[in-house]
Coordinates of C-alpha atoms in Angstrom, one line a residue:
M1 CA 28.0 108.2 40.5
T2 CA 28.3 108.1 37.0
L3 CA 26.6 105.9 34.3
Y4 CA 29.2 103.2 34.1
S5 CA 29.8 103.2 37.8
R6 CA 26.1 102.9 38.2
F7 CA 25.8 99.8 35.8
A8 CA 28.7 98.2 37.4
A9 CA 26.7 98.5 40.6
H10 CA 23.5 97.3 38.9
V11 CA 25.4 94.2 37.5
D12 CA 26.8 93.6 41.1
A13 CA 23.2 93.7 42.5
A14 CA 22.0 91.4 39.9
L15 CA 24.8 89.0 41.0
D16 CA 23.8 89.5 44.4
A17 CA 20.3 88.6 43.7
L18 CA 21.4 85.3 41.9
A19 CA 23.5 84.3 44.8
A20 CA 20.8 85.1 47.1
A21 CA 18.6 82.6 45.1
G22 CA 21.0 80.0 45.2
S23 CA 21.8 80.0 41.6
L24 CA 25.2 81.5 42.0
P25 CA 27.9 80.8 44.5
A26 CA 28.2 83.8 46.9
D27 CA 31.9 84.0 47.5
L28 CA 33.0 84.2 43.7
D29 CA 35.6 86.7 42.8
R30 CA 34.1 89.3 40.7
R31 CA 37.1 91.9 40.4
N32 CA 37.5 91.1 36.7
V33 CA 33.7 91.8 35.9
T34 CA 33.5 94.6 33.6
V35 CA 31.1 97.2 32.2
E36 CA 32.1 99.1 29.2
P37 CA 30.9 100.0 25.5
P38 CA 30.6 96.9 23.2
R39 CA 33.5 97.1 20.5
D40 CA 30.5 97.3 17.8
A41 CA 28.4 100.1 18.7
S42 CA 25.5 98.5 16.9
H43 CA 25.4 95.6 19.7
G44 CA 24.2 98.2 22.2
D45 CA 25.4 100.8 24.8
L46 CA 27.0 98.9 27.3
A47 CA 28.4 95.2 27.5
T48 CA 29.4 93.1 30.6
N49 CA 31.6 90.2 30.9
A50 CA 30.1 88.9 34.1
A51 CA 28.9 85.5 33.0
M52 CA 32.2 84.8 30.7
V53 CA 34.4 85.6 33.7
L54 CA 32.2 83.8 36.4
A55 CA 31.0 80.8 34.6
K56 CA 34.1 78.3 35.3
A57 CA 34.1 79.1 39.1
A58 CA 30.5 78.8 39.3
R59 CA 30.5 75.7 37.2
A60 CA 27.9 76.9 35.0
N61 CA 27.3 77.1 31.3
P62 CA 28.3 80.7 30.3
R63 CA 25.1 81.5 28.0
A64 CA 23.1 80.0 30.8
L65 CA 24.6 82.2 33.2
A66 CA 24.4 85.1 31.1
E67 CA 20.6 84.6 30.6
Q68 CA 20.0 84.5 34.3
I69 CA 22.0 87.9 34.7
A70 CA 20.1 89.3 31.7
E71 CA 16.7 88.5 33.3
E72 CA 17.6 90.5 36.3
L73 CA 19.0 93.5 34.3
R74 CA 15.6 93.7 32.2
R75 CA 14.1 94.7 35.3
L76 CA 15.8 98.1 35.3
D77 CA 13.9 101.2 34.2
E78 CA 16.9 102.8 32.5
V79 CA 17.4 99.4 30.3
A80 CA 15.3 99.1 27.0
A81 CA 16.9 95.8 25.8
V82 CA 19.4 93.0 26.9
E83 CA 20.7 90.5 24.4
I84 CA 23.2 87.8 24.7
A85 CA 26.0 87.6 22.2
G86 CA 28.5 84.8 21.2
P87 CA 29.6 82.5 24.2
G88 CA 27.9 84.7 26.8
F89 CA 28.7 88.3 26.6
I90 CA 25.7 90.5 27.7
N91 CA 24.8 93.6 25.7
M92 CA 22.4 96.3 27.0
R93 CA 20.6 99.0 25.1
L94 CA 19.7 101.9 27.4
T95 CA 16.5 104.3 27.0
D96 CA 17.0 107.5 25.5
D97 CA 15.9 109.1 28.8
T98 CA 19.0 107.5 30.5
W99 CA 21.1 109.3 28.3
R100 CA 19.3 112.7 28.5
A101 CA 19.6 112.2 32.5
E102 CA 23.5 111.6 32.0
L103 CA 23.7 114.8 30.0
S104 CA 22.1 116.6 33.1
A105 CA 24.4 114.8 35.4
I106 CA 27.5 116.3 33.3
R107 CA 26.0 119.7 34.0
D108 CA 25.3 119.1 37.6
A109 CA 28.7 117.5 38.4
G110 CA 30.7 120.2 36.4
G111 CA 34.4 120.1 37.1
D112 CA 33.8 117.3 39.1
Y113 CA 32.4 115.0 36.5
G114 CA 34.7 112.0 35.8
R115 CA 36.4 112.3 39.1
S116 CA 36.9 109.0 40.6
S117 CA 37.5 107.3 44.0
R118 CA 39.6 104.4 42.3
G119 CA 42.6 105.5 44.4
R120 CA 41.1 105.5 47.6
G121 CA 43.7 107.7 49.0
V122 CA 46.7 105.3 47.9
R123 CA 49.8 107.3 48.2
V124 CA 51.6 107.5 44.9
N125 CA 55.0 109.2 44.2
V126 CA 55.6 110.2 40.9
E127 CA 59.2 111.2 40.2
Y128 CA 59.8 112.8 37.0
V129 CA 62.4 115.3 35.1
S130 CA 65.1 114.6 37.6
A131 CA 67.6 116.5 35.0
N132 CA 71.1 116.7 36.1
P133 CA 71.4 120.4 37.7
T134 CA 73.9 121.6 35.0
G135 CA 72.1 123.8 32.9
P136 CA 68.6 125.0 31.7
M137 CA 66.0 122.6 30.7
H138 CA 66.2 121.6 27.0
M139 CA 63.6 119.8 24.8
G140 CA 65.1 116.6 25.6
H141 CA 63.6 116.8 29.3
C142 CA 60.2 118.3 28.0
R143 CA 58.2 115.3 27.1
G144 CA 59.0 113.4 30.3
A145 CA 58.1 116.6 32.3
V146 CA 54.9 116.7 30.7
V147 CA 53.9 113.1 30.8
G148 CA 54.8 112.9 34.4
D149 CA 52.8 116.2 35.4
A150 CA 49.9 115.1 33.5
L151 CA 50.3 111.5 35.0
A152 CA 50.4 112.9 38.5
A153 CA 47.2 115.2 37.7
L154 CA 45.4 112.1 36.3
L155 CA 46.1 110.0 39.5
E156 CA 44.8 113.0 41.4
F157 CA 41.7 113.2 39.4
A158 CA 41.3 109.3 39.9
G159 CA 41.5 109.6 43.8
Y160 CA 45.1 108.9 44.5
D161 CA 47.2 111.0 47.0
V162 CA 50.0 111.9 44.9
T163 CA 53.5 113.6 45.4
R164 CA 55.3 115.0 42.7
E165 CA 58.9 114.7 43.3
Y166 CA 62.2 115.7 41.5
Y167 CA 65.5 114.0 42.4
V168 CA 68.7 116.2 42.2
N169 CA 71.7 114.5 41.1
D170 CA 74.1 117.1 43.0
A171 CA 76.6 114.3 44.2
G172 CA 78.2 113.0 41.2
G173 CA 81.2 114.0 38.9
Q174 CA 79.0 116.2 36.6
V175 CA 78.5 118.9 39.4
D176 CA 82.1 119.0 40.1
V177 CA 82.5 119.9 36.3
L178 CA 79.8 122.3 36.8
A179 CA 81.7 124.2 39.6
R180 CA 84.9 124.1 37.4
S181 CA 82.7 125.7 34.8
A182 CA 81.3 128.2 37.1
H183 CA 84.7 129.0 38.4
L184 CA 86.0 129.8 34.9
R185 CA 83.1 132.1 34.3
Y186 CA 83.9 133.7 37.7
R187 CA 87.5 134.5 36.5
E188 CA 86.0 135.8 33.3
A189 CA 83.8 138.2 35.4
L190 CA 86.8 139.4 37.2
G191 CA 88.2 140.7 33.9
E192 CA 90.5 137.7 33.1
D193 CA 90.5 136.6 29.2
V194 CA 89.8 132.8 29.6
G195 CA 89.5 132.4 26.0
G196 CA 87.7 129.3 24.5
I197 CA 85.9 126.9 26.9
P198 CA 88.2 124.1 27.6
E199 CA 87.0 120.7 26.6
G200 CA 85.1 118.9 29.1
L201 CA 83.6 122.0 30.7
Y202 CA 80.0 123.3 30.3
P203 CA 80.1 125.8 27.2
G204 CA 76.8 127.4 27.6
D205 CA 76.5 131.2 28.2
Y206 CA 73.9 130.3 30.8
L207 CA 76.9 130.2 33.5
V208 CA 77.8 133.8 32.6
P209 CA 75.4 135.1 35.3
V210 CA 76.5 132.5 37.8
G211 CA 80.2 133.8 37.5
R212 CA 79.2 137.2 37.8
S213 CA 77.2 136.5 41.0
L214 CA 80.1 134.8 42.3
A215 CA 82.4 137.7 41.6
D216 CA 80.4 140.0 43.2
E217 CA 80.2 137.9 46.3
F218 CA 83.6 136.9 46.8
G219 CA 85.7 139.4 44.7
D220 CA 88.8 137.8 43.5
R221 CA 89.3 135.6 46.7
Y222 CA 89.3 132.5 44.7
A223 CA 90.7 133.6 41.4
K224 CA 94.1 132.1 42.0
A225 CA 93.2 129.8 44.9
P226 CA 93.7 125.9 44.8
E227 CA 90.7 123.9 43.6
S228 CA 90.3 122.2 47.1
E229 CA 89.5 125.9 48.6
W230 CA 86.5 126.6 46.3
L231 CA 85.2 123.3 44.5
V232 CA 82.6 122.7 47.2
L233 CA 81.7 126.1 47.7
F234 CA 81.3 126.8 44.0
R235 CA 79.3 123.5 43.5
T236 CA 76.9 124.5 46.1
R237 CA 76.4 128.0 44.6
A238 CA 76.2 126.7 41.0
V239 CA 73.8 123.7 41.7
A240 CA 71.6 126.3 43.5
A241 CA 71.6 128.6 40.6
M242 CA 70.9 126.0 38.1
M243 CA 67.9 124.6 40.2
A244 CA 66.7 128.0 40.3
L245 CA 66.8 128.3 36.7
I246 CA 65.4 124.7 36.1
K247 CA 62.4 125.6 38.4
A248 CA 61.7 128.6 36.4
D249 CA 61.7 126.9 33.2
L250 CA 59.3 124.2 34.5
A251 CA 57.2 126.9 35.8
L252 CA 56.8 128.0 32.1
L253 CA 55.0 124.6 31.5
G254 CA 53.0 124.9 34.7
I255 CA 55.0 122.3 36.4
H256 CA 55.6 122.4 40.1
H257 CA 57.2 119.8 42.2
A258 CA 56.4 119.3 46.0
V259 CA 59.6 117.4 46.9
F260 CA 63.2 118.4 45.6
A261 CA 65.2 115.3 47.0
S262 CA 68.9 115.9 47.0
E263 CA 71.4 113.0 46.5
A264 CA 74.2 114.7 48.3
E265 CA 71.8 115.0 51.3
L266 CA 70.7 111.4 50.9
Q267 CA 74.4 110.2 51.1
A268 CA 75.1 112.6 54.0
A269 CA 72.3 111.2 56.0
G270 CA 73.7 107.7 55.6
K271 CA 70.8 106.3 53.5
P272 CA 72.9 104.0 51.2
E273 CA 74.5 102.5 54.3
A274 CA 71.1 102.0 55.9
A275 CA 69.9 100.3 52.6
E276 CA 72.9 98.1 52.5
K277 CA 72.5 96.9 56.1
W278 CA 68.9 96.3 55.6
L279 CA 69.8 94.0 52.6
R280 CA 72.7 92.2 54.0
A281 CA 70.5 91.3 56.9
R282 CA 68.2 89.4 54.5
D283 CA 71.1 88.0 52.6
L284 CA 70.3 90.2 49.7
V285 CA 73.7 91.9 49.5
Y286 CA 77.1 89.8 49.5
D287 CA 80.6 90.2 48.8
G288 CA 81.5 88.8 45.5
V289 CA 83.6 89.1 42.3
L290 CA 81.7 90.0 38.9
D291 CA 82.2 87.9 35.9
A292 CA 84.7 89.2 33.4
P293 CA 83.1 91.6 30.8
K294 CA 81.6 89.6 27.6
G295 CA 83.8 89.5 24.7
E296 CA 87.1 90.8 24.5
V297 CA 88.5 91.7 28.1
P298 CA 90.1 95.1 28.7
D299 CA 93.9 94.7 29.4
D300 CA 93.2 96.6 32.7
W301 CA 90.6 94.4 34.0
E302 CA 91.1 92.6 37.1
P303 CA 88.6 90.6 39.5
V304 CA 87.7 92.7 42.6
E305 CA 85.6 91.8 45.3
L306 CA 82.7 94.1 45.7
P307 CA 79.1 94.3 47.5
L308 CA 76.7 92.6 45.3
F309 CA 73.0 93.0 45.5
R310 CA 71.2 89.6 44.6
S311 CA 69.2 91.2 41.6
T312 CA 69.1 87.7 39.8
K313 CA 66.7 86.8 42.7
F314 CA 64.4 89.1 41.2
G315 CA 64.5 88.6 37.7
D316 CA 67.6 90.6 36.5
D317 CA 70.2 88.9 34.4
Q318 CA 73.1 89.5 36.7
D319 CA 73.7 90.6 40.3
R320 CA 74.8 94.3 40.6
P321 CA 77.5 95.9 42.5
I322 CA 76.3 98.7 45.0
R323 CA 79.8 100.3 45.6
K324 CA 82.9 100.9 43.3
S325 CA 86.4 99.4 44.1
N326 CA 87.2 102.7 46.1
G327 CA 84.3 102.1 48.3
S328 CA 82.0 105.2 47.1
W329 CA 78.7 104.3 45.8
T330 CA 77.5 103.2 42.3
Y331 CA 74.8 105.1 40.6
F332 CA 72.9 101.9 41.1
G333 CA 73.7 101.9 44.9
A334 CA 72.6 105.6 45.5
D335 CA 69.5 105.1 43.4
L336 CA 68.6 101.9 45.3
A337 CA 68.8 104.0 48.6
Y338 CA 66.7 106.7 47.1
H339 CA 64.0 104.6 46.1
F340 CA 64.3 102.8 49.5
Q341 CA 63.8 106.6 51.0
K342 CA 60.6 107.3 48.6
A343 CA 59.1 104.0 49.7
E344 CA 59.1 105.0 53.3
S345 CA 56.1 107.5 52.4
A346 CA 54.4 106.0 49.5
D347 CA 52.6 102.9 48.5
E348 CA 53.2 103.0 44.9
L349 CA 56.3 104.5 43.0
I350 CA 56.3 105.7 39.4
D351 CA 59.6 106.8 37.6
I352 CA 59.4 108.7 34.3
W353 CA 62.7 107.9 32.7
G354 CA 64.2 108.8 29.1
A355 CA 64.4 105.8 27.0
D356 CA 68.2 105.6 27.1
H357 CA 67.7 104.5 30.7
A358 CA 65.8 101.2 29.5
G359 CA 68.7 99.0 30.5
T360 CA 68.6 99.9 34.2
V361 CA 64.9 99.1 34.4
K362 CA 65.4 95.5 35.6
R363 CA 67.8 96.2 38.3
I364 CA 65.9 99.1 40.0
T365 CA 62.9 97.1 39.7
A366 CA 64.4 94.3 41.4
A367 CA 65.9 96.6 44.1
V368 CA 62.4 98.2 44.9
A369 CA 61.0 94.6 45.2
A370 CA 63.6 93.5 47.6
L371 CA 63.5 96.6 49.7
T372 CA 59.7 96.7 50.0
E373 CA 59.3 92.9 50.1
G374 CA 56.8 93.1 47.3
R375 CA 54.4 95.5 49.0
T376 CA 55.0 98.5 46.8
R377 CA 53.9 98.7 43.3
F378 CA 56.4 100.1 41.0
D379 CA 56.2 101.1 37.3
V380 CA 58.7 103.0 35.1
K381 CA 57.6 104.7 32.1
L382 CA 60.0 105.1 29.4
V383 CA 59.7 108.2 27.3
Q384 CA 61.2 108.5 23.6
M385 CA 63.0 111.5 22.5
V386 CA 61.6 114.3 20.4
R387 CA 62.9 115.1 17.4
L388 CA 62.3 119.1 16.7
M389 CA 61.4 120.2 13.1
R390 CA 60.6 123.4 11.4
G391 CA 58.8 122.9 8.0
G392 CA 60.1 119.3 7.8
E393 CA 63.8 120.3 8.4
P394 CA 65.6 119.4 11.6
V395 CA 66.1 122.4 14.0
K396 CA 69.7 123.6 14.5
M397 CA 71.1 123.4 18.1
S398 CA 71.8 126.7 19.9
K399 CA 75.3 127.5 20.6
R400 CA 74.4 130.1 23.1
A401 CA 72.6 127.5 25.3
G402 CA 75.3 124.9 24.8
N403 CA 74.4 123.1 21.5
F404 CA 70.9 122.2 22.6
V405 CA 67.4 124.0 22.2
T406 CA 66.1 125.4 25.6
L407 CA 62.5 124.5 26.8
A408 CA 62.0 128.3 27.6
D409 CA 62.8 129.3 23.9
V410 CA 60.2 126.7 22.6
V411 CA 57.5 127.6 25.2
R412 CA 57.8 131.2 24.4
E413 CA 57.5 130.7 20.7
V414 CA 54.3 128.4 20.6
G415 CA 52.8 128.6 24.0
K416 CA 52.5 126.3 27.2
D417 CA 49.3 124.6 25.9
V418 CA 50.6 123.6 22.6
V419 CA 53.5 122.3 24.0
R420 CA 51.7 120.2 26.8
F421 CA 49.0 118.9 24.3
T422 CA 51.4 118.1 21.8
M423 CA 53.6 116.0 24.1
L424 CA 50.6 113.8 24.9
T425 CA 49.3 113.2 21.4
R426 CA 51.3 110.0 21.2
R427 CA 52.2 107.1 23.5
A428 CA 55.2 107.9 25.7
D429 CA 57.3 105.2 24.6
A430 CA 56.7 106.1 20.6
Q431 CA 59.2 108.6 18.8
M432 CA 57.7 111.9 18.2
D433 CA 58.4 114.8 15.8
F434 CA 57.8 118.2 17.2
D435 CA 57.2 120.3 14.2
F436 CA 56.9 124.1 15.1
A437 CA 54.7 124.8 11.9
R438 CA 52.4 121.9 12.4
V439 CA 51.7 122.3 16.3
V440 CA 50.2 125.8 15.5
E441 CA 48.4 124.8 12.3
A442 CA 44.7 125.6 12.4
S443 CA 43.5 122.2 11.0
K444 CA 41.9 119.1 11.9
D445 CA 45.1 117.4 11.6
N446 CA 46.5 119.4 14.6
P447 CA 44.8 117.9 17.7
V448 CA 45.5 120.9 19.7
F449 CA 43.8 123.3 17.7
Y450 CA 41.0 120.9 16.8
V451 CA 39.9 120.1 20.7
Q452 CA 40.6 123.9 21.6
Y453 CA 38.3 124.9 18.7
A454 CA 35.6 122.7 19.7
H455 CA 35.5 124.4 23.1
A456 CA 35.7 127.8 21.7
R457 CA 32.8 127.1 19.1
T458 CA 30.6 126.1 22.4
A459 CA 31.5 129.7 24.0
S460 CA 30.4 131.3 20.7
L461 CA 27.0 129.5 21.0
H462 CA 26.3 131.2 24.3
R463 CA 27.1 134.5 22.8
R464 CA 25.0 134.0 19.8
A465 CA 22.1 132.5 22.1
A466 CA 22.1 135.8 24.2
E467 CA 21.8 137.9 21.0
A468 CA 18.9 136.0 20.0
G469 CA 17.2 136.1 23.3
I470 CA 17.2 132.0 23.5
D471 CA 16.1 131.1 27.1
A472 CA 18.4 128.1 27.9
T473 CA 18.0 127.9 31.5
S474 CA 15.4 125.0 31.4
P475 CA 15.8 122.9 28.3
D476 CA 13.5 120.3 27.2
L477 CA 16.0 117.4 26.6
S478 CA 13.3 115.4 24.8
R479 CA 14.1 117.3 21.8
L480 CA 17.4 115.7 21.6
D481 CA 17.2 112.8 18.8
T482 CA 19.2 109.6 18.3
E483 CA 21.9 111.5 16.4
E484 CA 22.5 114.0 19.1
L485 CA 22.3 111.5 21.9
A486 CA 25.0 109.6 20.3
L487 CA 27.4 112.6 21.2
V488 CA 26.1 112.2 24.9
K489 CA 27.0 108.6 24.8
L490 CA 30.7 109.5 23.9
A491 CA 30.9 112.2 26.4
A492 CA 29.6 109.9 29.0
Q493 CA 32.6 107.6 28.3
F494 CA 35.0 110.2 30.2
P495 CA 34.9 108.7 33.6
R496 CA 35.8 105.2 32.2
V497 CA 38.6 106.7 30.4
V498 CA 40.0 108.5 33.5
E499 CA 39.9 105.1 35.3
T500 CA 41.5 103.0 32.6
A501 CA 44.2 105.6 31.9
A502 CA 45.1 106.0 35.5
A503 CA 45.2 102.2 35.9
A504 CA 47.4 101.9 32.9
R505 CA 49.4 105.2 33.8
E506 CA 48.9 106.4 30.5
P507 CA 47.8 110.1 30.3
H508 CA 48.0 110.2 26.5
R509 CA 44.7 108.5 26.6
I510 CA 42.8 111.4 27.7
A511 CA 44.2 113.4 24.8
F512 CA 43.2 110.6 22.2
Y513 CA 39.7 110.6 23.8
L514 CA 39.3 114.5 23.7
Y515 CA 40.2 114.4 20.0
D516 CA 37.6 111.8 19.3
L517 CA 35.1 113.8 21.4
A518 CA 36.0 116.8 19.3
A519 CA 35.7 115.2 16.1
A520 CA 32.1 113.9 16.9
F521 CA 31.0 117.4 18.2
H522 CA 32.4 119.1 15.0
S523 CA 30.8 116.4 12.8
L524 CA 27.6 117.1 14.2
W525 CA 28.1 120.9 13.9
N526 CA 28.7 120.5 10.2
V527 CA 25.6 119.0 9.5
G528 CA 24.1 122.3 10.0
N529 CA 26.0 123.5 7.2
D530 CA 23.8 121.8 4.8
R531 CA 20.6 121.6 7.0
T532 CA 19.7 124.9 8.8
D533 CA 17.2 123.0 11.1
R534 CA 20.0 120.7 12.3
R535 CA 22.3 123.8 13.6
F536 CA 22.7 123.9 17.4
L537 CA 21.0 127.4 17.4
V538 CA 17.8 127.9 15.4
P539 CA 16.4 131.1 16.5
E540 CA 12.7 130.1 15.3
D541 CA 13.0 126.9 17.4
S542 CA 14.0 128.0 20.9
A543 CA 13.1 124.8 22.4
S544 CA 15.4 122.4 20.3
S545 CA 18.1 125.2 20.5
A546 CA 18.1 125.3 24.5
A547 CA 18.6 121.4 24.3
R548 CA 21.2 121.6 22.0
L549 CA 23.0 124.4 23.7
L550 CA 22.9 122.0 26.9
L551 CA 24.5 119.3 24.8
A552 CA 27.3 121.5 23.6
D553 CA 27.9 122.6 27.1
G554 CA 28.3 118.8 28.1
C555 CA 30.8 118.2 25.5
A556 CA 32.7 121.5 26.5
Q557 CA 32.5 120.6 30.2
I558 CA 34.2 117.3 29.4
I559 CA 36.8 118.9 27.4
R560 CA 37.6 121.3 30.1
N561 CA 37.8 118.6 32.6
G562 CA 40.2 116.5 30.3
L563 CA 42.3 119.6 29.4
S564 CA 42.6 120.5 33.0
I565 CA 44.0 117.0 33.7
M566 CA 46.6 117.7 30.8
G567 CA 47.5 121.1 32.3
V568 CA 46.0 122.9 29.3
E569 CA 43.8 125.9 29.3
A570 CA 40.3 125.6 27.6
V571 CA 40.1 128.6 25.2
T572 CA 36.9 130.5 24.6
E573 CA 38.0 132.4 21.5
M574 CA 40.3 131.4 18.5

C-alpha cells in the first residue's frame, strides 16, 4: 500500500470512527472523497475534500465536519499538523520520517511501485492501429499505435485485464484494389512491361516482392486469366503479405497485438446478421427512408427503403443505415457487428482512432450503448496527425513507399524509444510536429533526453560510489533534509498519477510527470555545482552520500517504472 492509498484508508477510518460515534450517518456515499496533493504546496503535503463532499448528505456544516475529521487525523503518528482551509478543505502536513519511510517503500517495491488494483480484473479491450492492410505502416499510423499500446500497458499496470486488438479491414473495396495492384506486379515479375502504375492502383514498390512471390508460386497461370479467377486468391495472398509487413513494422516499435480480428471472417460468420436480428428484436432497427441530403440534392438521388438503426435514441443526430441499397453492409453496419463481437468478451471497450474519424463517434457510441444495453463502458480516443519536420521544414514524401514516410524508416533513423516517448509528449487530441533534429537534441527542451539523462546520471552515481568505496547498503535517511525530501514527495506521487491517468485513459500524463520528476532531480543535482557539500556524492561524508544515493535510486526506479509503461527502455549511459 503506497502513501496515497494508505492515507485514503486513514480518512476512511476517520469517517468510520465518526459514524460509530453517531456524528456521521453510516450510509454516506464516499466514492467522491479524494486524497491528493494540495494545489499550493505551502498548504501542506496532502489534502482531502471529505468534509466538502459529505456535508450536504450529512446535513452538517462543512467546516464543522472538517474539524471533526481533522481531530481524528491528528491522532496519526505520521501526521505533523492538520489545518482547515476555506469552506472545509482539510490539509495535512506529514512528518519527515513518513517521507523517509516512503523512500524505503519505493526501494522495497521496485518495479511494482505504483502498480494498482484499481482495475480489479475488469476486462478491457483496447483496439488500436487497425490500418487497412494495403501497405506498410506510415507515420500517419504511428501516433495512434503508440498511444494505444501505452494505454494498454498503463491499464495493465493499474490492474485491468487487457486485450490488445487489431481490426483487419479485409472485406472492403480497398483490398480488391490491393489484389489488382498485386496482379500488376505479378505480371511485371513474369517479365511483362507494365509501364506506369495506372491511376487507382497502389503505386508503392512494397508490392514488388508480393508480385514476385505470386510468380514463383503460380507461374504464368493467372497472367492472362480473367479477374474472376484470381481476384479472391490474390486478395488473400496480398492481405497476408501486407499484414506480415505491418506486424514487422509494429514490432520495430515494440508493439504486439494479441488478437487480429478479420472483417471478412466476421461477415462470413454471420455476425452482422446476428447483430441486426438482436437489434430488430428490440425495435432498434427498422426499415425506413433517409431524409434527402441537406443543400442541393444530387440528380441521381432517390428515396430508398433501408434498414436503419435508431441511433437518435442514443444521442446521435440521425438514424443510420446498416445496409446499402444493394444489400451489402455499410461500413457502420459491419463496425456495429464488430463491436458486438468485442463486447462478448470485454467489460470495457476503447478504440483509438485518427481525428479524421471524429464524425462517426456518435453513431458507434450509440451502437455500443444499444448492443450492450448500457453495461459496457465505451471510449473513443481521437489522435491528431503528426507533421514531420526536419530543421523546421516539412519532410518530403517517399515515392518508393507510395508517397508517404514509412514508420520503419523513422524508427531506424531516431530509434524506437525516441519515437515512442515523443508521441506521448502531448495530448493525443493535440496537433504535433515531429522534428527529426529536435527529438534527438541533447537539451532540457527535449523531454526524451531530459528524462533519460536523469536515469543515466543515477547509474553514474553508483559507478562513482564504488570507486570512492562508499558503502550504501544501510543508509541513514535522517541525513536527508527538507530540500531532499521534497524530491521524495514528488516521487511518491507516481502511484496516484498512474491511477488518474488510467481513469482518464490518458497515457501522456505519465510522460508529463516523468519530465517534472526529472526536472526536480536535475535541479537538486545542479545545486552541487555551486556547493560541493550538496552534491549527491561527498567522499568525506559517506553517511550523507549513502542517503542521497538511495534518494537518486528512488527517482531512477520511478523513471524506470514510468518508462516501462510507455514502452521505453531506461538507459544507463548517454
